[in-house]
CSV table of C-alpha atoms and ligand atoms in Angstrom, one decimal:
chain,number,residue,atom,x,y,z
A,1,MET,CA,-57.7,74.7,13.2
A,2,GLY,CA,-57.6,71.2,14.3
A,3,ARG,CA,-54.2,69.9,15.3
A,4,LEU,CA,-53.7,67.7,13.3
A,5,ASP,CA,-54.9,69.3,9.8
A,6,GLY,CA,-53.2,68.0,7.3
A,7,LYS,CA,-51.8,64.2,8.5
A,8,THR,CA,-52.5,61.1,7.7
A,9,VAL,CA,-52.4,58.6,10.9
A,10,LEU,CA,-52.5,55.0,10.3
A,11,ILE,CA,-53.6,53.2,14.2
A,12,THR,CA,-53.2,49.6,15.0
A,13,ALA,CA,-55.3,47.9,17.7
A,14,ALA,CA,-57.7,50.5,16.7
A,15,ALA,CA,-61.4,49.3,17.4
A,16,GLN,CA,-61.4,49.2,21.3
A,17,GLY,CA,-59.4,50.5,24.5
A,18,ILE,CA,-56.8,53.0,24.1
A,19,GLY,CA,-56.0,52.6,20.2
A,20,ARG,CA,-59.6,53.4,19.3
A,21,ARG,CA,-59.7,56.9,21.4
A,22,SER,CA,-56.6,57.7,19.8
A,23,ALA,CA,-58.3,56.9,16.0
A,24,GLN,CA,-61.4,59.2,17.4
A,25,LEU,CA,-59.9,62.0,19.4
A,26,CYS,CA,-57.1,62.0,15.9
A,27,ALA,CA,-60.0,62.5,13.3
A,28,SER,CA,-61.8,65.0,16.1
A,29,GLU,CA,-58.4,67.3,15.6
A,30,GLY,CA,-58.4,66.7,11.6
A,31,ALA,CA,-56.2,63.8,11.0
A,32,VAL,CA,-57.1,61.5,8.5
A,33,VAL,CA,-57.2,58.7,10.2
A,34,ILE,CA,-56.8,54.6,9.1
A,35,ALA,CA,-58.1,52.8,12.5
A,36,THR,CA,-56.7,48.9,11.7
A,37,ASP,CA,-57.2,45.5,14.0
A,38,VAL,CA,-58.3,42.3,13.5
A,39,ASN,CA,-61.9,42.1,15.4
A,40,ALA,CA,-63.6,42.9,12.0
A,41,ALA,CA,-66.7,43.7,14.3
A,42,ALA,CA,-65.6,46.1,16.3
A,43,LEU,CA,-64.0,48.1,13.3
A,44,ALA,CA,-66.9,47.9,11.7
A,45,GLU,CA,-68.9,49.2,14.6
A,46,LEU,CA,-66.2,52.4,15.1
A,47,ALA,CA,-66.3,53.2,12.0
A,48,THR,CA,-70.3,53.6,12.5
A,49,GLU,CA,-69.5,55.2,15.3
A,50,SER,CA,-67.4,57.7,13.6
A,51,PRO,CA,-68.3,58.3,10.2
A,52,SER,CA,-64.8,60.1,9.6
A,53,VAL,CA,-62.4,57.1,10.6
A,54,THR,CA,-61.3,54.8,8.1
A,55,VAL,CA,-61.5,50.8,9.1
A,56,ARG,CA,-58.7,48.3,8.1
A,57,ARG,CA,-58.9,44.9,8.7
A,58,LEU,CA,-55.3,44.2,10.0
A,59,ASP,CA,-53.5,40.9,11.9
A,60,VAL,CA,-49.9,42.5,13.2
A,61,LEU,CA,-48.7,38.7,14.1
A,62,ARG,CA,-48.8,38.7,10.1
A,63,ARG,CA,-46.0,40.2,8.1
A,64,ASP,CA,-47.1,39.5,4.6
A,65,GLU,CA,-50.5,41.6,5.5
A,66,ILE,CA,-48.4,44.5,6.8
A,67,GLU,CA,-46.3,44.3,4.3
A,68,THR,CA,-49.3,44.5,1.5
A,69,LEU,CA,-50.9,47.3,3.7
A,70,ALA,CA,-47.7,49.4,3.7
A,71,ALA,CA,-46.5,49.0,-0.3
A,72,GLU,CA,-50.8,50.4,-0.9
A,73,LEU,CA,-50.1,53.5,2.5
A,74,ALA,CA,-46.9,53.9,3.3
A,75,ASP,CA,-46.5,57.3,1.1
A,76,SER,CA,-49.8,58.8,2.3
A,77,VAL,CA,-49.0,58.4,6.2
A,78,ASP,CA,-47.2,60.4,8.4
A,79,VAL,CA,-47.9,59.2,11.2
A,80,LEU,CA,-47.9,55.6,12.5
A,81,PHE,CA,-48.9,54.6,16.4
A,82,ASN,CA,-48.1,50.8,17.1
A,83,CYS,CA,-50.8,50.2,19.4
A,84,ALA,CA,-51.5,46.5,19.2
A,85,GLY,CA,-50.4,44.5,22.2
A,86,CYS,CA,-51.6,41.8,24.8
A,87,VAL,CA,-50.9,42.0,28.7
A,88,PRO,CA,-50.2,38.4,30.1
A,89,ASP,CA,-50.1,37.3,33.8
A,90,GLY,CA,-47.3,35.7,34.5
A,91,ASP,CA,-43.8,35.1,36.6
A,92,ALA,CA,-41.4,33.0,36.0
A,93,ALA,CA,-42.2,29.7,37.3
A,94,ASP,CA,-45.3,30.1,35.5
A,95,THR,CA,-45.2,32.0,32.6
A,96,THR,CA,-44.8,29.3,29.5
A,97,ASP,CA,-42.7,29.7,26.5
A,98,ASP,CA,-46.0,29.9,24.4
A,99,VAL,CA,-47.1,32.6,26.4
A,100,TRP,CA,-43.3,34.2,26.3
A,101,GLN,CA,-43.0,33.7,22.4
A,102,GLN,CA,-47.0,35.1,21.7
A,103,THR,CA,-46.0,38.7,24.0
A,104,PHE,CA,-42.8,39.1,22.4
A,105,ASP,CA,-44.6,38.0,18.7
A,106,LEU,CA,-47.7,40.5,19.7
A,107,ASN,CA,-46.1,43.5,21.9
A,108,VAL,CA,-42.2,44.0,20.4
A,109,ARG,CA,-42.2,41.8,16.8
A,110,SER,CA,-45.4,43.7,15.2
A,111,MET,CA,-43.9,46.9,15.3
A,112,PHE,CA,-40.4,46.0,14.2
A,113,TRP,CA,-42.6,44.9,10.8
A,114,LEU,CA,-44.3,47.7,10.5
A,115,CYS,CA,-41.7,50.5,11.5
A,116,ARG,CA,-39.3,48.2,9.2
A,117,ALA,CA,-42.2,48.3,6.3
A,118,PHE,CA,-43.6,52.5,6.5
A,119,LEU,CA,-39.5,53.5,7.0
A,120,PRO,CA,-38.3,53.7,3.8
A,121,ALA,CA,-41.9,56.1,2.8
A,122,PHE,CA,-41.0,58.5,5.6
A,123,ARG,CA,-37.2,58.7,4.5
A,124,ARG,CA,-38.0,59.1,1.0
A,125,ARG,CA,-39.9,62.2,2.5
A,126,ARG,CA,-37.9,63.1,5.0
A,127,ALA,CA,-40.9,62.9,7.6
A,128,GLY,CA,-42.6,60.7,9.8
A,129,SER,CA,-43.7,60.2,13.4
A,130,ILE,CA,-43.8,57.1,15.2
A,131,ILE,CA,-45.4,55.7,18.2
A,132,ASN,CA,-45.5,53.0,20.0
A,133,MET,CA,-47.0,52.0,22.8
A,134,ALA,CA,-45.0,50.6,25.7
A,135,SER,CA,-46.0,50.8,29.4
A,136,VAL,CA,-44.4,51.5,32.5
A,137,ALA,CA,-44.4,47.7,33.3
A,138,GLY,CA,-41.3,48.5,30.7
A,139,LEU,CA,-39.7,50.8,32.5
A,140,LYS,CA,-40.2,49.6,36.5
A,141,GLY,CA,-41.0,46.0,38.0
A,142,VAL,CA,-44.4,44.8,38.4
A,143,PRO,CA,-45.3,41.6,40.0
A,144,ARG,CA,-46.9,39.1,37.4
A,145,ARG,CA,-45.8,40.8,35.0
A,146,LEU,CA,-42.4,38.7,33.4
A,147,ALA,CA,-43.5,38.4,29.9
A,148,TYR,CA,-45.0,41.7,29.5
A,149,GLY,CA,-43.1,44.0,31.6
A,150,ALA,CA,-39.9,41.9,29.0
A,151,SER,CA,-41.8,43.0,26.0
A,152,LYS,CA,-42.5,46.9,26.9
A,153,ALA,CA,-38.8,47.7,27.7
A,154,ALA,CA,-37.9,45.4,24.7
A,155,VAL,CA,-40.6,48.2,23.1
A,156,VAL,CA,-38.0,51.0,25.0
A,157,GLY,CA,-35.4,50.0,23.5
A,158,LEU,CA,-36.7,49.5,20.0
A,159,THR,CA,-37.8,53.1,20.1
A,160,LYS,CA,-34.7,54.8,21.1
A,161,CYS,CA,-32.8,52.8,18.5
A,162,LEU,CA,-35.2,53.8,16.3
A,163,ALA,CA,-35.0,57.1,17.2
A,164,ALA,CA,-31.0,57.6,16.8
A,165,ASP,CA,-31.0,55.2,13.3
A,166,THR,CA,-33.5,58.2,11.6
A,167,VAL,CA,-33.2,61.6,13.8
A,168,ALA,CA,-31.1,62.1,10.7
A,169,ASP,CA,-33.8,62.0,8.4
A,170,GLY,CA,-36.2,63.8,10.1
A,171,ILE,CA,-38.1,60.9,11.5
A,172,ARG,CA,-39.1,61.2,15.2
A,173,CYS,CA,-39.9,57.8,17.0
A,174,ASN,CA,-41.5,58.2,20.9
A,175,CYS,CA,-43.1,55.2,22.5
A,176,ILE,CA,-46.1,56.1,25.8
A,177,CYS,CA,-45.9,54.5,28.7
A,178,PRO,CA,-49.5,54.2,30.2
A,179,GLY,CA,-50.1,53.4,34.3
A,180,THR,CA,-53.1,51.4,34.5
A,181,VAL,CA,-56.0,52.1,31.7
A,182,ASP,CA,-59.6,51.5,32.3
A,183,THR,CA,-59.7,50.0,28.6
A,184,PRO,CA,-62.3,46.6,27.8
A,185,SER,CA,-59.1,44.1,28.3
A,186,TRP,CA,-58.1,45.7,32.0
A,187,ARG,CA,-62.3,45.0,32.7
A,188,GLY,CA,-61.3,41.8,31.3
A,189,ARG,CA,-58.3,41.4,34.0
A,190,VAL,CA,-59.7,42.8,36.7
A,191,ALA,CA,-63.6,40.1,35.8
A,192,ALA,CA,-61.2,37.0,35.6
A,193,SER,CA,-59.6,37.5,39.0
A,194,HIS,CA,-61.0,35.8,42.0
A,195,ASP,CA,-61.8,38.5,43.8
A,196,PRO,CA,-63.0,40.9,41.0
A,197,GLN,CA,-63.9,44.0,43.7
A,198,ARG,CA,-60.2,43.6,45.3
A,199,ALA,CA,-58.5,43.3,42.5
A,200,ARG,CA,-59.9,46.8,41.0
A,201,ALA,CA,-59.7,48.5,44.1
A,202,GLN,CA,-56.2,46.9,44.3
A,203,PHE,CA,-55.4,48.6,40.9
A,204,GLU,CA,-56.5,52.1,42.0
A,205,ALA,CA,-54.3,52.0,45.0
A,206,ARG,CA,-50.7,51.0,43.3
A,207,GLN,CA,-51.4,54.2,41.5
A,208,PRO,CA,-50.9,57.3,43.9
A,209,MET,CA,-53.9,59.7,42.5
A,210,GLY,CA,-55.8,56.5,43.7
A,211,ARG,CA,-57.8,55.6,40.2
A,212,VAL,CA,-56.6,54.1,37.1
A,213,GLY,CA,-56.4,56.3,33.6
A,214,THR,CA,-58.6,56.7,31.0
A,215,ALA,CA,-58.3,56.5,27.8
A,216,ASP,CA,-58.7,59.7,26.3
A,217,GLU,CA,-55.3,60.8,29.7
A,218,ILE,CA,-53.3,58.3,27.0
A,219,ALA,CA,-54.5,59.1,23.6
A,220,TRP,CA,-54.1,62.8,23.8
A,221,MET,CA,-50.5,62.2,24.5
A,222,VAL,CA,-50.9,60.6,21.5
A,223,VAL,CA,-52.5,63.7,19.5
A,224,TYR,CA,-49.3,65.6,20.6
A,225,LEU,CA,-46.7,63.0,19.6
A,226,ALA,CA,-48.4,62.8,16.3
A,227,SER,CA,-48.2,66.4,16.0
A,228,ASP,CA,-46.0,69.4,15.3
A,229,GLU,CA,-46.5,70.4,18.8
A,230,SER,CA,-43.7,67.7,19.7
A,231,SER,CA,-41.4,67.9,16.7
A,232,PHE,CA,-38.5,68.6,19.1
A,233,THR,CA,-39.0,65.1,20.7
A,234,THR,CA,-37.5,61.8,20.0
A,235,GLY,CA,-36.2,58.8,21.8
A,236,ALA,CA,-38.9,59.7,24.4
A,237,SER,CA,-40.6,57.2,26.9
A,238,MET,CA,-43.5,59.6,28.1
A,239,VAL,CA,-45.1,58.3,31.0
A,240,VAL,CA,-48.8,59.0,31.7
A,241,ASP,CA,-49.5,56.8,34.7
A,242,GLY,CA,-51.0,59.1,37.6
A,243,GLY,CA,-47.8,59.3,39.3
A,244,TRP,CA,-47.0,55.1,39.4
A,245,SER,CA,-43.6,55.3,38.6
A,246,MET,CA,-42.6,58.8,40.3
B,1,NAD,N1,-55.3,49.2,29.2
B,1,NAD,C1,-53.9,49.2,30.5
B,1,NAD,O1,-53.8,49.5,31.6
B,1,NAD,C2,-52.4,49.3,29.5
B,1,NAD,C3,-51.3,50.4,30.4
B,1,NAD,C4,-50.5,50.5,29.8
B,1,NAD,C5,-50.1,50.1,28.6
B,1,NAD,N2,-51.2,49.5,28.0
B,1,NAD,C6,-50.7,48.8,26.5
B,1,NAD,O2,-51.8,49.6,25.3
B,1,NAD,C7,-52.1,49.0,24.5
B,1,NAD,C8,-53.5,49.1,23.6
B,1,NAD,O3,-54.1,47.9,25.1
B,1,NAD,P1,-55.5,48.6,25.4
B,1,NAD,O4,-56.1,47.9,26.7
B,1,NAD,O5,-56.1,49.8,25.5
B,1,NAD,O6,-56.6,47.6,24.4
B,1,NAD,P2,-57.3,46.7,24.7
B,1,NAD,O7,-56.1,45.2,25.1
B,1,NAD,O8,-58.7,46.7,25.4
B,1,NAD,O9,-57.5,45.9,22.9
B,1,NAD,C9,-56.4,45.6,22.7
B,1,NAD,C10,-56.8,45.6,21.1
B,1,NAD,O10,-56.2,44.9,20.1
B,1,NAD,C11,-56.3,44.3,19.1
B,1,NAD,N3,-55.5,42.7,18.8
B,1,NAD,C12,-55.4,41.9,19.5
B,1,NAD,N4,-54.3,41.1,18.6
B,1,NAD,C13,-54.3,41.9,17.5
B,1,NAD,C14,-53.4,41.7,16.3
B,1,NAD,N5,-53.2,40.1,15.9
B,1,NAD,N6,-53.3,42.4,15.2
B,1,NAD,C15,-54.2,43.5,15.6
B,1,NAD,N7,-54.9,43.7,16.6
B,1,NAD,C16,-55.1,43.0,17.4
B,1,NAD,C17,-58.2,43.4,19.1
B,1,NAD,O11,-58.7,43.0,18.7
B,1,NAD,C18,-58.6,45.2,20.5
B,1,NAD,O12,-58.7,45.5,19.6
B,1,NAD,C19,-51.6,47.6,24.8
B,1,NAD,O13,-50.2,47.8,23.2
B,1,NAD,C20,-51.4,47.6,26.1
B,1,NAD,O14,-50.0,46.6,26.4
B,1,NAD,C21,-52.3,48.8,28.2
């Protein structure tokens, strides 16, 4: 028997990285999975590789697209995993207004819009698990992650407030705070640095385990929070960081 038998899980930014592995592991645990992303070509690849996963294009910067999707699917969704996010580089001196705004739009406002669109159906059914993607950078100061760290701290706050507002309605809301994880965008950040070999070594060295995490190591936390195994957990920030924040 699968850990997610009978559940329907909707995931944003599921075409690659943590979202993609979460879609695949949730499906392997018996869930009906709706994997959404703005990248239709990458979604098509996912659908070919994992035929049990249903894919659907969704740009989380578009409120109209979110509301259309929720009107169609919210009554059948049990778990909403808000995974979409970007990781801009910068400190207070070189972060532009545009970068700040784009980061908050993608990392925070999209979650607000998705939660607001799906909550009425969750409330009617007095059930539902919301999982938001935060980061250890939202809990501790990380150099050159000004907009990113601020946005992920906002995700932690959004999660706690949502949990407080919905706990009496039978809804749970938690976030995940990963350390550095090997995903396509992380590899891109390494490759874009002046000295990729050195950058990779620095990322690994700041993790006490001496390595970065895998997408699977975060996706299993998604499975746990999606499942009834976590039925007494709400408002929590689940740290999965190889000991970086200890
Ligand atoms: N990789 C890490 O080290 C790490 C660490 C902590 C937290 N996170 C967080 O995990 C999440 C996923 O990161 P990742 O590295 O696994 O993935 P990634 O950055 O490799 O992929 C991101 C996905 O988001 C999609 N996307 C971008 N804009 C979108 C939009 N407007 N609407 C819908 N989808 C959109 C992209 O098409 C892509 O498939 C992010 O929120 C990130 O901040 C990542």
